[in-house]
Tab-separated table of N, CA and C in Angstrom:
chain	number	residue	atom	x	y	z
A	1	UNK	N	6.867	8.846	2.420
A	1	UNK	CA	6.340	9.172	3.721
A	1	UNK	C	7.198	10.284	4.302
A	2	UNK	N	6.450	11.403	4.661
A	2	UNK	CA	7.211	12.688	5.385
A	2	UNK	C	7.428	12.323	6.850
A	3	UNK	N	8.288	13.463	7.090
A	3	UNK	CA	8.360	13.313	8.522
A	3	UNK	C	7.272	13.398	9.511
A	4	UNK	N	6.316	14.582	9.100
A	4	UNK	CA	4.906	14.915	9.586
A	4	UNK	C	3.917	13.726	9.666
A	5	UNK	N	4.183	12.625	8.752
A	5	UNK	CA	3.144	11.758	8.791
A	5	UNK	C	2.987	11.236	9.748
A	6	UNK	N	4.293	10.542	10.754
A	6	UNK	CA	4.393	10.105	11.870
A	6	UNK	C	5.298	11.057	12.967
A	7	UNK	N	3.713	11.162	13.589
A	7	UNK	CA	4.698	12.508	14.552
A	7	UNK	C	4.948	11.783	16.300
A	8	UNK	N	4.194	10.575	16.420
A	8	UNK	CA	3.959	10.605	17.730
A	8	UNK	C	5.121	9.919	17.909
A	9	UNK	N	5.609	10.142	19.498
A	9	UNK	CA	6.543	8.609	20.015
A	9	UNK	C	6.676	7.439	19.627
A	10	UNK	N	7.629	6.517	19.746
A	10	UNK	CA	7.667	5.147	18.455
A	10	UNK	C	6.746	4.315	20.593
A	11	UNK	N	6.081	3.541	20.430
A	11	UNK	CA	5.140	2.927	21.366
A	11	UNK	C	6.263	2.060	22.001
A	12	UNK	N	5.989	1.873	23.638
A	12	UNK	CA	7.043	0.586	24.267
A	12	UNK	C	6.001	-0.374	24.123
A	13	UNK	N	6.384	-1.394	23.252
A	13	UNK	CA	5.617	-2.564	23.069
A	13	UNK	C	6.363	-3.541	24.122
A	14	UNK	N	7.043	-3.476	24.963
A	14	UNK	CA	6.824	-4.412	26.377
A	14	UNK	C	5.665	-4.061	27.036
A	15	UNK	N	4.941	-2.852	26.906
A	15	UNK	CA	3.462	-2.767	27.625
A	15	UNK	C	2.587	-3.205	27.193
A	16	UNK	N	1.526	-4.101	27.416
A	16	UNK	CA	1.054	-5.264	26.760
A	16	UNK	C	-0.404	-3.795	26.212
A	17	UNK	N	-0.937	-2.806	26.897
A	17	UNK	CA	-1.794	-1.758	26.624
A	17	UNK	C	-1.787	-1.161	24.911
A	18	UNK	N	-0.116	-0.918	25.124
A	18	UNK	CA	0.671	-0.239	24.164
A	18	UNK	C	0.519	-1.317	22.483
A	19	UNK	N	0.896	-2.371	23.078
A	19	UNK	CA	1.018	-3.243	22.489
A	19	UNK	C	-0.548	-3.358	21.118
A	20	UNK	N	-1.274	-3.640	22.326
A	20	UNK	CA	-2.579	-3.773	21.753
A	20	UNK	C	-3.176	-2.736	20.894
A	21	UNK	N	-2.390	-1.389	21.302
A	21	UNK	CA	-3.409	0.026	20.462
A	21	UNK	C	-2.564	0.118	19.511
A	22	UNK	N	-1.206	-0.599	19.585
A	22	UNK	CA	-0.192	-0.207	18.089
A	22	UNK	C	-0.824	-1.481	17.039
A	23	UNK	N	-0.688	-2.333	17.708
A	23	UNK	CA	-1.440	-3.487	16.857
A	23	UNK	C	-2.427	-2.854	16.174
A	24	UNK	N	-3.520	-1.877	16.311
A	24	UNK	CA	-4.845	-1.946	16.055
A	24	UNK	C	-4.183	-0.510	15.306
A	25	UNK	N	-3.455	-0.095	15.522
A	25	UNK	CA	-3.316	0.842	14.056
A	25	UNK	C	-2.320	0.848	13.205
A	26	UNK	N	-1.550	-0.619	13.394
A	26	UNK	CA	-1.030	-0.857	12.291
A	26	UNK	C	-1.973	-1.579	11.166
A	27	UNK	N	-3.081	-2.277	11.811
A	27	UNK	CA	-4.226	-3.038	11.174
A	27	UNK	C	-4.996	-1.746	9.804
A	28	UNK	N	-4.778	-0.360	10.497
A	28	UNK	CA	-5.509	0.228	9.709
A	28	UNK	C	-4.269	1.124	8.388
A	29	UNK	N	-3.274	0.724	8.503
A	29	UNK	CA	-2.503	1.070	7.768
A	29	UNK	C	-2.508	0.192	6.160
A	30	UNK	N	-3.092	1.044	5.126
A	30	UNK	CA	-2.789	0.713	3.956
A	30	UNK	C	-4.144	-0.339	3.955
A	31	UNK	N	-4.907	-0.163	4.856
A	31	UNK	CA	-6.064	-1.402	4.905
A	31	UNK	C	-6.872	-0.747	3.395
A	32	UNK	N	-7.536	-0.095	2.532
A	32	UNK	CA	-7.903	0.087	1.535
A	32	UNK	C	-7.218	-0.500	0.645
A	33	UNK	N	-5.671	-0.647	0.437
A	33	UNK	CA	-5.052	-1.187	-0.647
A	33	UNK	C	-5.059	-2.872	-0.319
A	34	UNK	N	-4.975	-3.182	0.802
A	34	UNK	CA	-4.893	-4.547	1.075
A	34	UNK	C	-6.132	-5.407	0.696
A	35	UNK	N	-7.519	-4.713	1.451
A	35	UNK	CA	-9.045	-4.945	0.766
A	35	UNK	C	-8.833	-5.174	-0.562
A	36	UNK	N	-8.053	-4.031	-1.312
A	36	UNK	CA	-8.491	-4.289	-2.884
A	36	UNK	C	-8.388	-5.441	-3.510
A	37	UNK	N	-6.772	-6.019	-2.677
A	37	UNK	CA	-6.156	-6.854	-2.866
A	37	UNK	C	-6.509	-8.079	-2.858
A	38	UNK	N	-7.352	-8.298	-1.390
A	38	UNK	CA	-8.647	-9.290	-1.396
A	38	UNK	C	-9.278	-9.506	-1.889
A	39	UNK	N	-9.956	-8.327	-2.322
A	39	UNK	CA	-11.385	-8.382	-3.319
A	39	UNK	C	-11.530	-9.095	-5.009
A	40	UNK	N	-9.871	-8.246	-5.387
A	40	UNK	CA	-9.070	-8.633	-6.689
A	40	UNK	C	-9.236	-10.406	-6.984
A	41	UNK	N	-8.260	-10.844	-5.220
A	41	UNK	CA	-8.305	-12.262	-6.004
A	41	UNK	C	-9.406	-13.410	-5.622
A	42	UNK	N	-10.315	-12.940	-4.809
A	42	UNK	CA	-11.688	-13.171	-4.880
A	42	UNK	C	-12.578	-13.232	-6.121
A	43	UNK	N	-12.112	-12.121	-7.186
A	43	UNK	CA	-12.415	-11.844	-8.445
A	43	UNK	C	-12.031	-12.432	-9.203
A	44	UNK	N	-10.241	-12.560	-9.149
A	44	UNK	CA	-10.109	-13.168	-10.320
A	44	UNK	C	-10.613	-15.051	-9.974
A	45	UNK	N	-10.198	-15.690	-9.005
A	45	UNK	CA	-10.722	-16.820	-8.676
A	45	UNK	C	-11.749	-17.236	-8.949
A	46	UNK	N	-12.929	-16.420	-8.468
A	46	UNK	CA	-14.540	-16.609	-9.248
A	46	UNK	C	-14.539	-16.610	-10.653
A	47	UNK	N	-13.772	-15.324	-11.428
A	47	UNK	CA	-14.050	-15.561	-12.640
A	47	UNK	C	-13.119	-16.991	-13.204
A	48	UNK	N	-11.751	-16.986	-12.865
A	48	UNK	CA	-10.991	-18.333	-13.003
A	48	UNK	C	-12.604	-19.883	-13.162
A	49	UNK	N	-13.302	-20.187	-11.839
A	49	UNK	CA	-13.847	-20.966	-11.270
A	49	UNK	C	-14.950	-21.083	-12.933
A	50	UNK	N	-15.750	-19.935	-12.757
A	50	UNK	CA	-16.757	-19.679	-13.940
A	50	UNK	C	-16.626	-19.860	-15.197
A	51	UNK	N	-15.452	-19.497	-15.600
A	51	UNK	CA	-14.398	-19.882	-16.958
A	51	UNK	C	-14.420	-21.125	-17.094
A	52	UNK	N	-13.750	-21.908	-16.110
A	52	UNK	CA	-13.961	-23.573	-15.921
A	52	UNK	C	-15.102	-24.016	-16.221
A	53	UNK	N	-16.084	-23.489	-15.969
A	53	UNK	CA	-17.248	-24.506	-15.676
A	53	UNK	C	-18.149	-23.841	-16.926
A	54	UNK	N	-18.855	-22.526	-16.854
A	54	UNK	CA	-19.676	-21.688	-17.854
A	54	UNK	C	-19.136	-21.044	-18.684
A	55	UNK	N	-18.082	-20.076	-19.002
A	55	UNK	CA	-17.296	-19.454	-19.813
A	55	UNK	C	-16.111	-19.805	-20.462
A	56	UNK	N	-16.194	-20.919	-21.501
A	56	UNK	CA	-14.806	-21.018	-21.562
A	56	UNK	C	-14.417	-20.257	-22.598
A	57	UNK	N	-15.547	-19.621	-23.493
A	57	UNK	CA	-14.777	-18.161	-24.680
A	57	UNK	C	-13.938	-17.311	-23.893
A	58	UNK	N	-14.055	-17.409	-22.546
A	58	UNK	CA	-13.520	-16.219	-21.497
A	58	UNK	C	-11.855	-16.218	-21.410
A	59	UNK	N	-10.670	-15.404	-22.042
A	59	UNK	CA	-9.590	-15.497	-22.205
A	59	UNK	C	-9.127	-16.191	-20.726
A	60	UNK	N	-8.378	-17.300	-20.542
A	60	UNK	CA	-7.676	-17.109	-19.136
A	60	UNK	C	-6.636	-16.064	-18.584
A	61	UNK	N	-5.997	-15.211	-19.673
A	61	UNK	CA	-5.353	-14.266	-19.325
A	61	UNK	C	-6.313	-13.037	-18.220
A	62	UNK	N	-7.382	-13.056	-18.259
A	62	UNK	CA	-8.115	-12.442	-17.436
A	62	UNK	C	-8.191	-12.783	-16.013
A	63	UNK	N	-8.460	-13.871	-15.548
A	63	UNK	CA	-8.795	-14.062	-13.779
A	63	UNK	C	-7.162	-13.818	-13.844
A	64	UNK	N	-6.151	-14.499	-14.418
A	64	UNK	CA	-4.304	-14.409	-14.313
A	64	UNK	C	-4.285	-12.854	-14.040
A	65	UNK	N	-4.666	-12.111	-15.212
A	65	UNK	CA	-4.304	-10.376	-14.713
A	65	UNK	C	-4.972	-10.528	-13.417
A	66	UNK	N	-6.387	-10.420	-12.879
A	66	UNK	CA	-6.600	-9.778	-12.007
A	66	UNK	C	-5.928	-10.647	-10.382
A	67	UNK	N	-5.487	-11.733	-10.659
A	67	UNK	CA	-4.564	-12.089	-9.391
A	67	UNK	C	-3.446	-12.124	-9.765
A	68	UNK	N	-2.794	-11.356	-10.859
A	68	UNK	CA	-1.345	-10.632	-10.411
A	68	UNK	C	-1.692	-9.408	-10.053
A	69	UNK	N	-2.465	-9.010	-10.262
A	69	UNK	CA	-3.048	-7.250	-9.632
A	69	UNK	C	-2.998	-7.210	-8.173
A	70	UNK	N	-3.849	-8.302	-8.018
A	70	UNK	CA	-4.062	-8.898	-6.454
A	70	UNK	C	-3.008	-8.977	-5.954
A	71	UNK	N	-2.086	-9.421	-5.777
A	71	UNK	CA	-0.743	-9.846	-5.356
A	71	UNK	C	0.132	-8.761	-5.621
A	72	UNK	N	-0.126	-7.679	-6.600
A	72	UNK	CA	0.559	-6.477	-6.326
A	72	UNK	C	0.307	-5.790	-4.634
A	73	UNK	N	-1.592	-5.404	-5.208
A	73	UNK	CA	-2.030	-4.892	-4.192
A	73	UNK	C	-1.316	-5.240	-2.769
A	74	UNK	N	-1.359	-6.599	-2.390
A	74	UNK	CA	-1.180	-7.390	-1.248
A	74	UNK	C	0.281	-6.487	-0.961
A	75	UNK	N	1.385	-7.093	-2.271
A	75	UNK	CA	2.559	-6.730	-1.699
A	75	UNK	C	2.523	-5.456	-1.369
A	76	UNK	N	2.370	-4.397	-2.196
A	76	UNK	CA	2.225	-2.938	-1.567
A	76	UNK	C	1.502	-3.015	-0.026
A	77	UNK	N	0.428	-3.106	-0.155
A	77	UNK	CA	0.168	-3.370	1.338
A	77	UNK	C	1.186	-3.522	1.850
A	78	UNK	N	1.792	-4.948	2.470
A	78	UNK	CA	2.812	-5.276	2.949
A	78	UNK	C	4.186	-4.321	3.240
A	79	UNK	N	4.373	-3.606	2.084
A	79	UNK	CA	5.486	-2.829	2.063
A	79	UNK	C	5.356	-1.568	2.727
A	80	UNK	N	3.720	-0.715	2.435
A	80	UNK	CA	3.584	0.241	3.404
A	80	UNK	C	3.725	-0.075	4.821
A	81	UNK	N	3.236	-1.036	5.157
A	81	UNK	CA	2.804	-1.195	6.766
A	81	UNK	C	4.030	-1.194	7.263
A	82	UNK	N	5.739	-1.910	6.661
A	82	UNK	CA	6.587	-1.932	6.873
A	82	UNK	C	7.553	-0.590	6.887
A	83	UNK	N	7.331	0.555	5.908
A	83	UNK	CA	7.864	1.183	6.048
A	83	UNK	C	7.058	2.543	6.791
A	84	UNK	N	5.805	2.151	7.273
A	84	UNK	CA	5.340	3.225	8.365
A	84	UNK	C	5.739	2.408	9.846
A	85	UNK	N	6.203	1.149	9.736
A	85	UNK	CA	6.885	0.555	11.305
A	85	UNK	C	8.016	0.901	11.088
A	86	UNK	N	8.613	1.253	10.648
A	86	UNK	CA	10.230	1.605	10.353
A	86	UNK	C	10.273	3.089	10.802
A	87	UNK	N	9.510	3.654	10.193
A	87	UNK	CA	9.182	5.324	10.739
A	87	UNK	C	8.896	5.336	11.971
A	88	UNK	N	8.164	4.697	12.110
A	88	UNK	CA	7.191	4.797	13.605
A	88	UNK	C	7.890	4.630	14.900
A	89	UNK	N	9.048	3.267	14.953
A	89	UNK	CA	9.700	3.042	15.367
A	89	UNK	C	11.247	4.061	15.460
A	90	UNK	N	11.337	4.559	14.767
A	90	UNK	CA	12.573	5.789	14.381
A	90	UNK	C	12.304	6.710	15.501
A	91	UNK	N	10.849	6.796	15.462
A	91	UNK	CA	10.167	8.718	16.420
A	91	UNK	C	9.972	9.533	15.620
């Protein structure tokens, strides 16, 4: 993350205004990677679920990859949002 990325003032979150519009764009930070992340272990779970019941030729190493993928995703998520509040908060 450059300096340019975050250019504005770090927000006084004692203002409950402030509060609310930083909230709502930290929500949109890294939100594509976090979705994926959702979607992933939505995926692998269903296929996990289906395996159980209709597929059992279906390797289990498969739904396993795609919710450690998931749980990548998630953590990245997690880690951006943290280090654009770290910036953000800097100025």
């Amino acid at each position: 993350m450059t300096q340019d990325t975050v250019a504005a003032p770090p927000p006084d979150l004692n203002d409950p205004v402030q509060r609310a519009a930083y909230r709502a764009e930290l929500r949109m930070v890294a939100r594509p990677i976090r979705w994926m992340g959702v979607a992933l272990a939505v995926a692998g779970a269903l296929l996990a679920a289906l395996r159980a019941r209709y597929w059992p030729q279906v390797p289990m190493i498969l739904p396993l990859f795609l919710l450690g993928v998931a749980a990548l995703h998630l953590l990245a998520g997690i880690v951006v949002r943290a280090k654009y509040h770290q910036a953000r908060m800097r100025g």
